[in-house]
PDB file of C-alpha atoms in Angstrom:
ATOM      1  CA  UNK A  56     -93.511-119.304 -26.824  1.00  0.00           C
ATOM      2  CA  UNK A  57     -92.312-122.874 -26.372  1.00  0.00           C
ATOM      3  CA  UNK A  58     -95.472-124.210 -25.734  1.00  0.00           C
ATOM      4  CA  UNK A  59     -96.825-122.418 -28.716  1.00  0.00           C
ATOM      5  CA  UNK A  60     -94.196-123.775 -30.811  1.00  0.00           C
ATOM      6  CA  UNK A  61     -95.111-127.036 -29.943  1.00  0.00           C
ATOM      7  CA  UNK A  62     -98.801-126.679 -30.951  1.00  0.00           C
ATOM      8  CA  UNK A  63     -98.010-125.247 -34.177  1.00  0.00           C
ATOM      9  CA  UNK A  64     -95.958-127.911 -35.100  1.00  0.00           C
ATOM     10  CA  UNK A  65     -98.591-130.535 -33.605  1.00  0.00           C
ATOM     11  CA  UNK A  66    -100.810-129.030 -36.733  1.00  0.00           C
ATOM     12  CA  UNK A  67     -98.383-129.617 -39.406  1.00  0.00           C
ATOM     13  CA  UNK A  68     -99.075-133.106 -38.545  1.00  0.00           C
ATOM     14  CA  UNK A  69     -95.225-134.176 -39.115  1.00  0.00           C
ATOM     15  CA  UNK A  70     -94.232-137.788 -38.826  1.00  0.00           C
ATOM     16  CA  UNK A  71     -91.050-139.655 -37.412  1.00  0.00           C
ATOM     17  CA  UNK A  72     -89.190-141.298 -40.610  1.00  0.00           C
ATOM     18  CA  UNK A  73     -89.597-144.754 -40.828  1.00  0.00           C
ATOM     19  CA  UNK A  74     -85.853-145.771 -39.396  1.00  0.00           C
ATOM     20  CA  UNK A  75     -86.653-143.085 -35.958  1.00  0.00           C
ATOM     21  CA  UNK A  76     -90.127-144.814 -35.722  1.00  0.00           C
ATOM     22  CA  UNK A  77     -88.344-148.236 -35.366  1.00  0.00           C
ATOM     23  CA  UNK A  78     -85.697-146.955 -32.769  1.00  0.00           C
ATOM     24  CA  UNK A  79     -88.837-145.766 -30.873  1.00  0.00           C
ATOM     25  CA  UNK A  80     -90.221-148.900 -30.570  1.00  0.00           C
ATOM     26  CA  UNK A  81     -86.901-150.151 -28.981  1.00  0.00           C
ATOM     27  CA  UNK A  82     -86.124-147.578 -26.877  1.00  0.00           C
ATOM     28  CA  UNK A  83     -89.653-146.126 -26.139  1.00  0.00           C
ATOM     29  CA  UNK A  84     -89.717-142.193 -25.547  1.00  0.00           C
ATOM     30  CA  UNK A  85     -86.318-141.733 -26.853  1.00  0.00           C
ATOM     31  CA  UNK A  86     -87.048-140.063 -29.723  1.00  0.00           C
ATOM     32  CA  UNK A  87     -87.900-137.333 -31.559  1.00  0.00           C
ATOM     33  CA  UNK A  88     -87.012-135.144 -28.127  1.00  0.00           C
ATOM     34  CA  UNK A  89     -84.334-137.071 -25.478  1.00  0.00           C
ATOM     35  CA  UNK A  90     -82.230-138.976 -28.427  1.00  0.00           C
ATOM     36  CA  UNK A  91     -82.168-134.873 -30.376  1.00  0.00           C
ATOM     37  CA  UNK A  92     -81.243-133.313 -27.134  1.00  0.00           C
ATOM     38  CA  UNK A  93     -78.349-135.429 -26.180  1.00  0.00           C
ATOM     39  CA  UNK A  94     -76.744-135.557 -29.931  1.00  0.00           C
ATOM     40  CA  UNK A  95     -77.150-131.368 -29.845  1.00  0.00           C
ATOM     41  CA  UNK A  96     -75.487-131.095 -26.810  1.00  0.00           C
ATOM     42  CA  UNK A  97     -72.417-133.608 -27.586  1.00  0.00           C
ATOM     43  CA  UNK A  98     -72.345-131.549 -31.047  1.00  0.00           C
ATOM     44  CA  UNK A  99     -72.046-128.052 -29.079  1.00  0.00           C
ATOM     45  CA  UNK A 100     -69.437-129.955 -26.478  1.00  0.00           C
ATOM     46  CA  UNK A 101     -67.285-130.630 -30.150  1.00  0.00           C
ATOM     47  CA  UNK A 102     -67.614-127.236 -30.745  1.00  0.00           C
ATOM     48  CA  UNK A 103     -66.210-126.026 -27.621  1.00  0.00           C
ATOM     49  CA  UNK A 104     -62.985-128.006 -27.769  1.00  0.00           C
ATOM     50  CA  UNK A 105     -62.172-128.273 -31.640  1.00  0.00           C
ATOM     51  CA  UNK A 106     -64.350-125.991 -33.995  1.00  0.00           C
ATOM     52  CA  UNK A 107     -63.400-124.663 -36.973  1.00  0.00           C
ATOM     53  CA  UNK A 108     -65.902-121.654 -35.833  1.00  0.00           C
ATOM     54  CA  UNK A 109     -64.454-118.439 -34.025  1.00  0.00           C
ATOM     55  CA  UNK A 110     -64.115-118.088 -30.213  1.00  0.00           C
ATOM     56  CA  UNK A 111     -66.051-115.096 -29.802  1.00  0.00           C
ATOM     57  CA  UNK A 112     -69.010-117.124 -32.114  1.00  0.00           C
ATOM     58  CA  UNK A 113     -69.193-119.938 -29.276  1.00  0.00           C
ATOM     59  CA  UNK A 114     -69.197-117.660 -26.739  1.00  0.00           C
ATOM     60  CA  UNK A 115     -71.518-114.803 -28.298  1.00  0.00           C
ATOM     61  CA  UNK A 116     -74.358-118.118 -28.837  1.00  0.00           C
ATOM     62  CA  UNK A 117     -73.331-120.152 -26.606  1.00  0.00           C
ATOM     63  CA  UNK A 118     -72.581-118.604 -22.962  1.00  0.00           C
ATOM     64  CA  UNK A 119     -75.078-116.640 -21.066  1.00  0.00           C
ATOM     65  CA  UNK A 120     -73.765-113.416 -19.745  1.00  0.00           C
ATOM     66  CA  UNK A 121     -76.252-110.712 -18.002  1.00  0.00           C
ATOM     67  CA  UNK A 122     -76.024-107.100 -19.589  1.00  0.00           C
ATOM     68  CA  UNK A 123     -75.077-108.940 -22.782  1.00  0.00           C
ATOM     69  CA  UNK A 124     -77.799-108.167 -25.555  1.00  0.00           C
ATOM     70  CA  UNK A 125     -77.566-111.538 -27.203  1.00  0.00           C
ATOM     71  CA  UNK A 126     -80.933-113.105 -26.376  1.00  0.00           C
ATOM     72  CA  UNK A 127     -80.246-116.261 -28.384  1.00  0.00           C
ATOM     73  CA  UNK A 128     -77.509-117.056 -25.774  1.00  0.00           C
ATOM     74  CA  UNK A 129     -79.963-117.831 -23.037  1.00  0.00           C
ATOM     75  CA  UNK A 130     -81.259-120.634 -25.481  1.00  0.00           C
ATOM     76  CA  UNK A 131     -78.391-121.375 -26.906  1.00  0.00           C
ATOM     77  CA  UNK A 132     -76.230-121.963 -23.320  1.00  0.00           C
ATOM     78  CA  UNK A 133     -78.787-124.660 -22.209  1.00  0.00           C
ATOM     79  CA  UNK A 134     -76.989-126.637 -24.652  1.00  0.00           C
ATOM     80  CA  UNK A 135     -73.314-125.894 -23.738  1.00  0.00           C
ATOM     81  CA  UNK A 136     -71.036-127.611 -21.375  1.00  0.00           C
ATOM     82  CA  UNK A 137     -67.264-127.357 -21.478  1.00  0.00           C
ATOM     83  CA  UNK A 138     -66.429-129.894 -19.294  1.00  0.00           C
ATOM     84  CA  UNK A 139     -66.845-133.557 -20.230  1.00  0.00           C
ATOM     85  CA  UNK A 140     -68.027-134.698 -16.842  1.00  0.00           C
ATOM     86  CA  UNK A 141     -70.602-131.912 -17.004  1.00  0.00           C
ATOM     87  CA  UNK A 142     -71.818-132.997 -19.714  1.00  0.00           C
ATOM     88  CA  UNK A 143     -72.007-136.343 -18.755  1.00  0.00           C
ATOM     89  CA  UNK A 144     -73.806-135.693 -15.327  1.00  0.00           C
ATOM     90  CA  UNK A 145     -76.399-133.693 -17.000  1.00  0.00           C
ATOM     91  CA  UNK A 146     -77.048-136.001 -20.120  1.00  0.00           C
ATOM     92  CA  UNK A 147     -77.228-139.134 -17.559  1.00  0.00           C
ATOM     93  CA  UNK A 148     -79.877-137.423 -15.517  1.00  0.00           C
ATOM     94  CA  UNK A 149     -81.587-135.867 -18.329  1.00  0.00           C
ATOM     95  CA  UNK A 150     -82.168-139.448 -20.554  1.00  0.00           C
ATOM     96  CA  UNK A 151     -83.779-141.000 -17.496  1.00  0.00           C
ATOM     97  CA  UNK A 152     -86.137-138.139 -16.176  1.00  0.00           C
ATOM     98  CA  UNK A 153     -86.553-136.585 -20.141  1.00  0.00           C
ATOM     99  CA  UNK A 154     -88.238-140.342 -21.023  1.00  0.00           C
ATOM    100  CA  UNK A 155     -90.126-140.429 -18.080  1.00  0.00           C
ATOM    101  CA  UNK A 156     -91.600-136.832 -18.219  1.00  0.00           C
ATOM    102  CA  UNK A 157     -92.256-137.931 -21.868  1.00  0.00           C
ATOM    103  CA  UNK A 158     -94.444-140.886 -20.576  1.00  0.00           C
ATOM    104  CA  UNK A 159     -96.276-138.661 -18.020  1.00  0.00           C
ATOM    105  CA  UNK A 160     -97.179-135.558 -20.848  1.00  0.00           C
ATOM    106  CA  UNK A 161     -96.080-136.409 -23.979  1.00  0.00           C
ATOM    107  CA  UNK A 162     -92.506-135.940 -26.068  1.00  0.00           C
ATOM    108  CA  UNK A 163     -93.983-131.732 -27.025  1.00  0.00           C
ATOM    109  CA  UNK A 164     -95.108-130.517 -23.921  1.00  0.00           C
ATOM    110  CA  UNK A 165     -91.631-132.442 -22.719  1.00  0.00           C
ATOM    111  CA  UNK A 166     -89.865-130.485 -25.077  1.00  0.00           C
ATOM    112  CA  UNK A 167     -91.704-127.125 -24.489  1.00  0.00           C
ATOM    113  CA  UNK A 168     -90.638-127.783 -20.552  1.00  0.00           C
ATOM    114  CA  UNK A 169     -87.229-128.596 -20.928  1.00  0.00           C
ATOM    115  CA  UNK A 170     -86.648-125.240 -22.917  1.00  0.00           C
ATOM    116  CA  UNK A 171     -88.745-122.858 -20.769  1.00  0.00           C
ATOM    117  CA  UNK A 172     -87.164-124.205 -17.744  1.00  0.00           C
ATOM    118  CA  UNK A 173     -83.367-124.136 -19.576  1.00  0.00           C
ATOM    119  CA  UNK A 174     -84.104-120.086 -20.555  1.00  0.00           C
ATOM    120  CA  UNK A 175     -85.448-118.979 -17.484  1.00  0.00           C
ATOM    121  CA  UNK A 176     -82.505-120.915 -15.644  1.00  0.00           C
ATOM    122  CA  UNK A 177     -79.926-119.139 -17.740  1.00  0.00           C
ATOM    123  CA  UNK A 178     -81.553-115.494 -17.465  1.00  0.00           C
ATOM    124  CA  UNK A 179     -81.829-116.104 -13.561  1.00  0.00           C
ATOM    125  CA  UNK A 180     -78.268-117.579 -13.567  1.00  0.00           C
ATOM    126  CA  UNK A 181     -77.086-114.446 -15.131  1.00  0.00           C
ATOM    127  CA  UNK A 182     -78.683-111.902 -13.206  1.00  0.00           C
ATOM    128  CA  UNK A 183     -77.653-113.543  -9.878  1.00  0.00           C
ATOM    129  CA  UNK A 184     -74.099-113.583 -11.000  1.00  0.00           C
ATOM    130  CA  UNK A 185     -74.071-109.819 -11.747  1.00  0.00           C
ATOM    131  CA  UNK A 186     -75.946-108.754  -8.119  1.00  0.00           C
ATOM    132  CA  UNK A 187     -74.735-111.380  -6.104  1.00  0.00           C
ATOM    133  CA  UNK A 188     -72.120-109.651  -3.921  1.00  0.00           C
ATOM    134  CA  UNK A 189     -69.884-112.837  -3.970  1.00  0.00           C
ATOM    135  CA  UNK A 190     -70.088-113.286  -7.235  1.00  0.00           C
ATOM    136  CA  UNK A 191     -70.307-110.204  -9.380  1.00  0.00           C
ATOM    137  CA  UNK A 192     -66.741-109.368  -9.018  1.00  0.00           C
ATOM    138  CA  UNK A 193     -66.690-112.637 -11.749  1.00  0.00           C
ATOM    139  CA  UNK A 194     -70.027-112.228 -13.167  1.00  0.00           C
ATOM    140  CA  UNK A 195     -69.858-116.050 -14.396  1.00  0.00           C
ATOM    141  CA  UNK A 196     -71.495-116.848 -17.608  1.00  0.00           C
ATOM    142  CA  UNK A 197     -74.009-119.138 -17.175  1.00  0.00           C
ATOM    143  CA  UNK A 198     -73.903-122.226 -19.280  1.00  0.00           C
ATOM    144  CA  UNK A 199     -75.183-125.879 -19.418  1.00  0.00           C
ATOM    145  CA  UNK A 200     -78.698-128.025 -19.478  1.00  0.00           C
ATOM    146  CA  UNK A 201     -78.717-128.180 -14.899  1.00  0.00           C
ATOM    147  CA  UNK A 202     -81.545-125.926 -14.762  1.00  0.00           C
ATOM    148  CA  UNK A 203     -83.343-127.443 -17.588  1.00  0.00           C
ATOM    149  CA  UNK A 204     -82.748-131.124 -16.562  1.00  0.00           C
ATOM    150  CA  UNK A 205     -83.814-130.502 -13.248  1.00  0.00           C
ATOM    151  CA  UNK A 206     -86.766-129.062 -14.212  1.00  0.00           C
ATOM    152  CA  UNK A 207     -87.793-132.041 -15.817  1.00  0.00           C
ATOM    153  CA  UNK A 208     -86.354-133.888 -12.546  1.00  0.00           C
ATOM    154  CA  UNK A 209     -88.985-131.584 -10.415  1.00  0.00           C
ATOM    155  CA  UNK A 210     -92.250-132.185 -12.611  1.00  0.00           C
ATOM    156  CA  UNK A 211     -90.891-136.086 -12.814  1.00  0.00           C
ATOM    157  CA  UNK A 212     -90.591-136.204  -9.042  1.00  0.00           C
ATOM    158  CA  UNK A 213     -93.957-134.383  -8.540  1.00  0.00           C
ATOM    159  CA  UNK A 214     -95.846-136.538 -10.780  1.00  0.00           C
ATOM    160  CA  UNK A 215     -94.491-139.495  -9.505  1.00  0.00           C
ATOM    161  CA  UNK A 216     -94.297-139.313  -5.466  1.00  0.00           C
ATOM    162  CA  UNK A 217     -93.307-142.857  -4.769  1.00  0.00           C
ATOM    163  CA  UNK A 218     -90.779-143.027  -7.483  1.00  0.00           C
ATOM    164  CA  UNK A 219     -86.948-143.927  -6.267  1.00  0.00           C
ATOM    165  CA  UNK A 220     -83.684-143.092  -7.699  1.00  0.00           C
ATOM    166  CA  UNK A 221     -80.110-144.467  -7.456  1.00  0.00           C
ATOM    167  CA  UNK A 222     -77.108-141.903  -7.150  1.00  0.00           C
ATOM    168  CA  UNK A 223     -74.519-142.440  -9.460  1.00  0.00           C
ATOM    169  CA  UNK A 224     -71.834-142.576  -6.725  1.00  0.00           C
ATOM    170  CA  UNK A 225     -74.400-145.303  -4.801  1.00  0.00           C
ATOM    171  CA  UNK A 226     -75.684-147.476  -7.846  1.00  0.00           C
ATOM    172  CA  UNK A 227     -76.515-149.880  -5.263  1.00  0.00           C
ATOM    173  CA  UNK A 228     -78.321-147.841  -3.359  1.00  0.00           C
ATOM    174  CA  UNK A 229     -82.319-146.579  -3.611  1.00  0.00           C
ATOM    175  CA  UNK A 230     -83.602-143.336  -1.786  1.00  0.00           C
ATOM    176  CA  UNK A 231     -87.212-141.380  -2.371  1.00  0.00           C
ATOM    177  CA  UNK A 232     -86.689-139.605  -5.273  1.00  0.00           C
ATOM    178  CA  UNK A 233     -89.003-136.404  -2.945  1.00  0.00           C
ATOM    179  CA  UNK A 234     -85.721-136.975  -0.762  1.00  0.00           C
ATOM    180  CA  UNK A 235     -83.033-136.775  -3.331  1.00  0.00           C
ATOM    181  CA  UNK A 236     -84.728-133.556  -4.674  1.00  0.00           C
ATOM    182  CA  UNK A 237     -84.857-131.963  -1.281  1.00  0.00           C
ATOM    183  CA  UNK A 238     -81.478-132.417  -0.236  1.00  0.00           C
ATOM    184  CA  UNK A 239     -80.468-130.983  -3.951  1.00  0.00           C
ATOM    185  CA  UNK A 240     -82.387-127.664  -3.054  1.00  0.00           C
ATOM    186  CA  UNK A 241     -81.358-127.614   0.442  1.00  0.00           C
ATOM    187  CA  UNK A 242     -77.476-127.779  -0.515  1.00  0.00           C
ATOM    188  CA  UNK A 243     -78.317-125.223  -3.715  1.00  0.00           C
ATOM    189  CA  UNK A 244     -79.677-122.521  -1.047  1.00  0.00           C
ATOM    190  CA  UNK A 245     -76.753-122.955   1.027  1.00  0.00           C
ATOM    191  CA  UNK A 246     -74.413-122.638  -1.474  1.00  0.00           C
ATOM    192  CA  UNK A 247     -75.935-119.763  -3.183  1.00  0.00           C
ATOM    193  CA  UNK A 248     -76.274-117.918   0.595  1.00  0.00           C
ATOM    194  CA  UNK A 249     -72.276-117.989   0.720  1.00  0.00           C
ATOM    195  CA  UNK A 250     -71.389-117.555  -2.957  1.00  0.00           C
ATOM    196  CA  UNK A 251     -69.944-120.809  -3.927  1.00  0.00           C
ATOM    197  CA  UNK A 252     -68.415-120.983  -6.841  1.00  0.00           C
ATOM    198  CA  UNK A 253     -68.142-124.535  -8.452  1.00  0.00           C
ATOM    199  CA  UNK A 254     -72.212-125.068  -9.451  1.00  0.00           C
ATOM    200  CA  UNK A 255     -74.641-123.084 -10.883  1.00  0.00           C
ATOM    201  CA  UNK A 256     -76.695-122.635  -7.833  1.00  0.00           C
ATOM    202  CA  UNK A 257     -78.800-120.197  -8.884  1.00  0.00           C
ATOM    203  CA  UNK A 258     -79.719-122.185 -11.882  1.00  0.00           C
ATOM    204  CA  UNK A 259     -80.541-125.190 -10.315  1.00  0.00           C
ATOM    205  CA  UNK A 260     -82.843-124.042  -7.950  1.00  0.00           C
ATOM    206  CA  UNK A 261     -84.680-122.219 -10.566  1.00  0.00           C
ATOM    207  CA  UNK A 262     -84.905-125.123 -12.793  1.00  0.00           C
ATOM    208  CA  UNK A 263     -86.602-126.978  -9.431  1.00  0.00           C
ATOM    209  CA  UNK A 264     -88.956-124.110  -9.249  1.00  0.00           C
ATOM    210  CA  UNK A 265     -89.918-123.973 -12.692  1.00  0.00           C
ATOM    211  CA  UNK A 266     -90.552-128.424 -13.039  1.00  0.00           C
ATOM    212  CA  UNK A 267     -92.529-127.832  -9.444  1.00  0.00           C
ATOM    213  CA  UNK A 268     -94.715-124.557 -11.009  1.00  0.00           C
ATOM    214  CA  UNK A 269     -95.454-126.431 -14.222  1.00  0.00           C
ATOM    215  CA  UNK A 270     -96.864-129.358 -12.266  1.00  0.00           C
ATOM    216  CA  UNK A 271     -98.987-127.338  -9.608  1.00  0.00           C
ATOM    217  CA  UNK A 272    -100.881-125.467 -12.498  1.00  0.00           C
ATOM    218  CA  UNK A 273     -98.621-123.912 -15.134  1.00  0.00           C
ATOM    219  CA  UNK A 274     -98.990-126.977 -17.429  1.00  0.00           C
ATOM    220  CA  UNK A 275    -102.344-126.685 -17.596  1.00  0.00           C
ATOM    221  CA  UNK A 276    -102.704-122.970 -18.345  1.00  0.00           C
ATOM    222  CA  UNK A 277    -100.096-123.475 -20.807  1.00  0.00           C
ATOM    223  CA  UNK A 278    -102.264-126.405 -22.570  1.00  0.00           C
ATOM    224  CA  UNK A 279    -105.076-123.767 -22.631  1.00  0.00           C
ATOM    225  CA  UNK A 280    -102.983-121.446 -24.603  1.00  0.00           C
ATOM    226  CA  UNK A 281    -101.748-124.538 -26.802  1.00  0.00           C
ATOM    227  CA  UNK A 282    -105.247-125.229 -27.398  1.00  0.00           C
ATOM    228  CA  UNK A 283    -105.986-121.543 -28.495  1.00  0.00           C
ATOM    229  CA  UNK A 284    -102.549-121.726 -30.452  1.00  0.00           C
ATOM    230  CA  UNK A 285    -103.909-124.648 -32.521  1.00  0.00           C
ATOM    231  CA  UNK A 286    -107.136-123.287 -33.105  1.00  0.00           C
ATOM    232  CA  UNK A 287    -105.820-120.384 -34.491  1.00  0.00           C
ATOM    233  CA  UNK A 288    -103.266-122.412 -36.492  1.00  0.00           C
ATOM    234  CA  UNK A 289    -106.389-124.332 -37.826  1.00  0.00           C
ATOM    235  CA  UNK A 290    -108.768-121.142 -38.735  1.00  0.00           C
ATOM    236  CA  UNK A 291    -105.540-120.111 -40.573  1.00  0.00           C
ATOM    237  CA  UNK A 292    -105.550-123.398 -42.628  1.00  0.00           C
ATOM    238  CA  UNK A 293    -108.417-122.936 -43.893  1.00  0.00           C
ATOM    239  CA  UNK A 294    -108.602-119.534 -44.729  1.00  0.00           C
ATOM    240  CA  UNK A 295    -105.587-120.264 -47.199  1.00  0.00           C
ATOM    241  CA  UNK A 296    -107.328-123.492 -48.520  1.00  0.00           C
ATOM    242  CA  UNK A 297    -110.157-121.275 -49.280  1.00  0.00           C
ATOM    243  CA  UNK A 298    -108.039-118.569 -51.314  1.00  0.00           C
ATOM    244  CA  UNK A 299    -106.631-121.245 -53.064  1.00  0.00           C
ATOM    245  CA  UNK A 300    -109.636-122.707 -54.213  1.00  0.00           C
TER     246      UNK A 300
END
């Protein structure tokens, strides 16, 4: 639905204001999509620690619990963090990879990506935590943009096989980016074997599986239905232009 989101609103034909179009140039690929996604998540962070909105609001929207018939939450909890240095990880990671991915396919199918990636990694996250038998004594909410981010991270690091990163403990410091990823999904399977508790394990390593599916093929079935999507967007157009006539 993501994907067909973005090619409806690829036929409105909707244009960057002026001011947007000249932070663009600046900071290339930071807007409409990375510069949106960071401010909503620092806006949802506010939330969390002073809101004038209800508890059980910010929770209902905003947390990701399985059995819970909310399915707005699963969207909604890719943008929630709690923790400041959560949200800082995440939004580090996610400006670098989110402008590259932007370069390799474009800021919509970016955006389409990030969010299919973000629900699926909350649903997952949430059914794990009910069936796990570590953890479904606690049957943790699920909340934050890991799964997303590292989806983008995946396709990024697919797309680009020679790319290298630097870790934010080892600034000085470049390793394979292939590497990096590896060793990320290596330590996620471990700790989701024996329950651990302090990362959404689960979560990442379906974010990694949904970046590395969208490169190997699901990207371009999903441009298929975009282009289908736009067509009928189009045959629509002009069936109302001729009833208006």
């Amino acid at each position: 639905s993501s994907f067909g989101a973005v090619a409806v609103v690829d036929r409105l034909n909707l244009r960057l204001p002026p001011s947007l179009q000249d932070m663009n140039a600046r900071t290339p690929f930071l807007w409409p999509f990375v510069g949106t996604v960071i401010l909503s998540n620092m806006v949802i962070f506010g939330l969390w620690n002073k809101s004038f909105l209800p508890p059980r609001f910010i929770e209902k929207y905003f947390l990701c619990r399985h059995g819970i018939p909310n399915t707005f939450s699963t969207l909604g909890s890719t943008f929630s963090h709690q923790n400041l240095m959560h949200l800082g990880f995440n939004m580090f990671a996610f400006y670098g990879f989110g402008r590259a991915c932007c370069h390799e396919i474009g800021s919509g199918d970016t955006a389409a990506l990030y969010l299919s990636c973000g629900v699926l990694s909350s649903w997952v996250a949430g059914v794990v935590s009910s069936y796990h038998p570590k953890l479904r004594v606690l049957k943790m909410p699920a909340l934050g943009a890991s799964g997303a981010v590292l989806g983008l991270v995946s396709f990024t690091t697919f797309a680009r096989p020679g790319m290298e990163i630097s870790l934010i403990f080892l600034p000085m410091t470049a390793i394979p980016a292939i590497q990096a990823l590896g060793g990320l999904v290596a330590l996620d399977c471990i700790g989701l074997v024996l329950g651990w508790k302090a990362l959404g394990h689960a979560a990442h390593l379906t974010g990694v599986a949904c970046g590395a599916g969208f490169y190997f093929g699901g990207l371009q079935l999903m441009r298929g239905y975009e282009r289908q999507v736009r067509l009928k967007v189009d045959m629509a157009k002009r069936w109302y232009r001729e009833r208006l006539k």
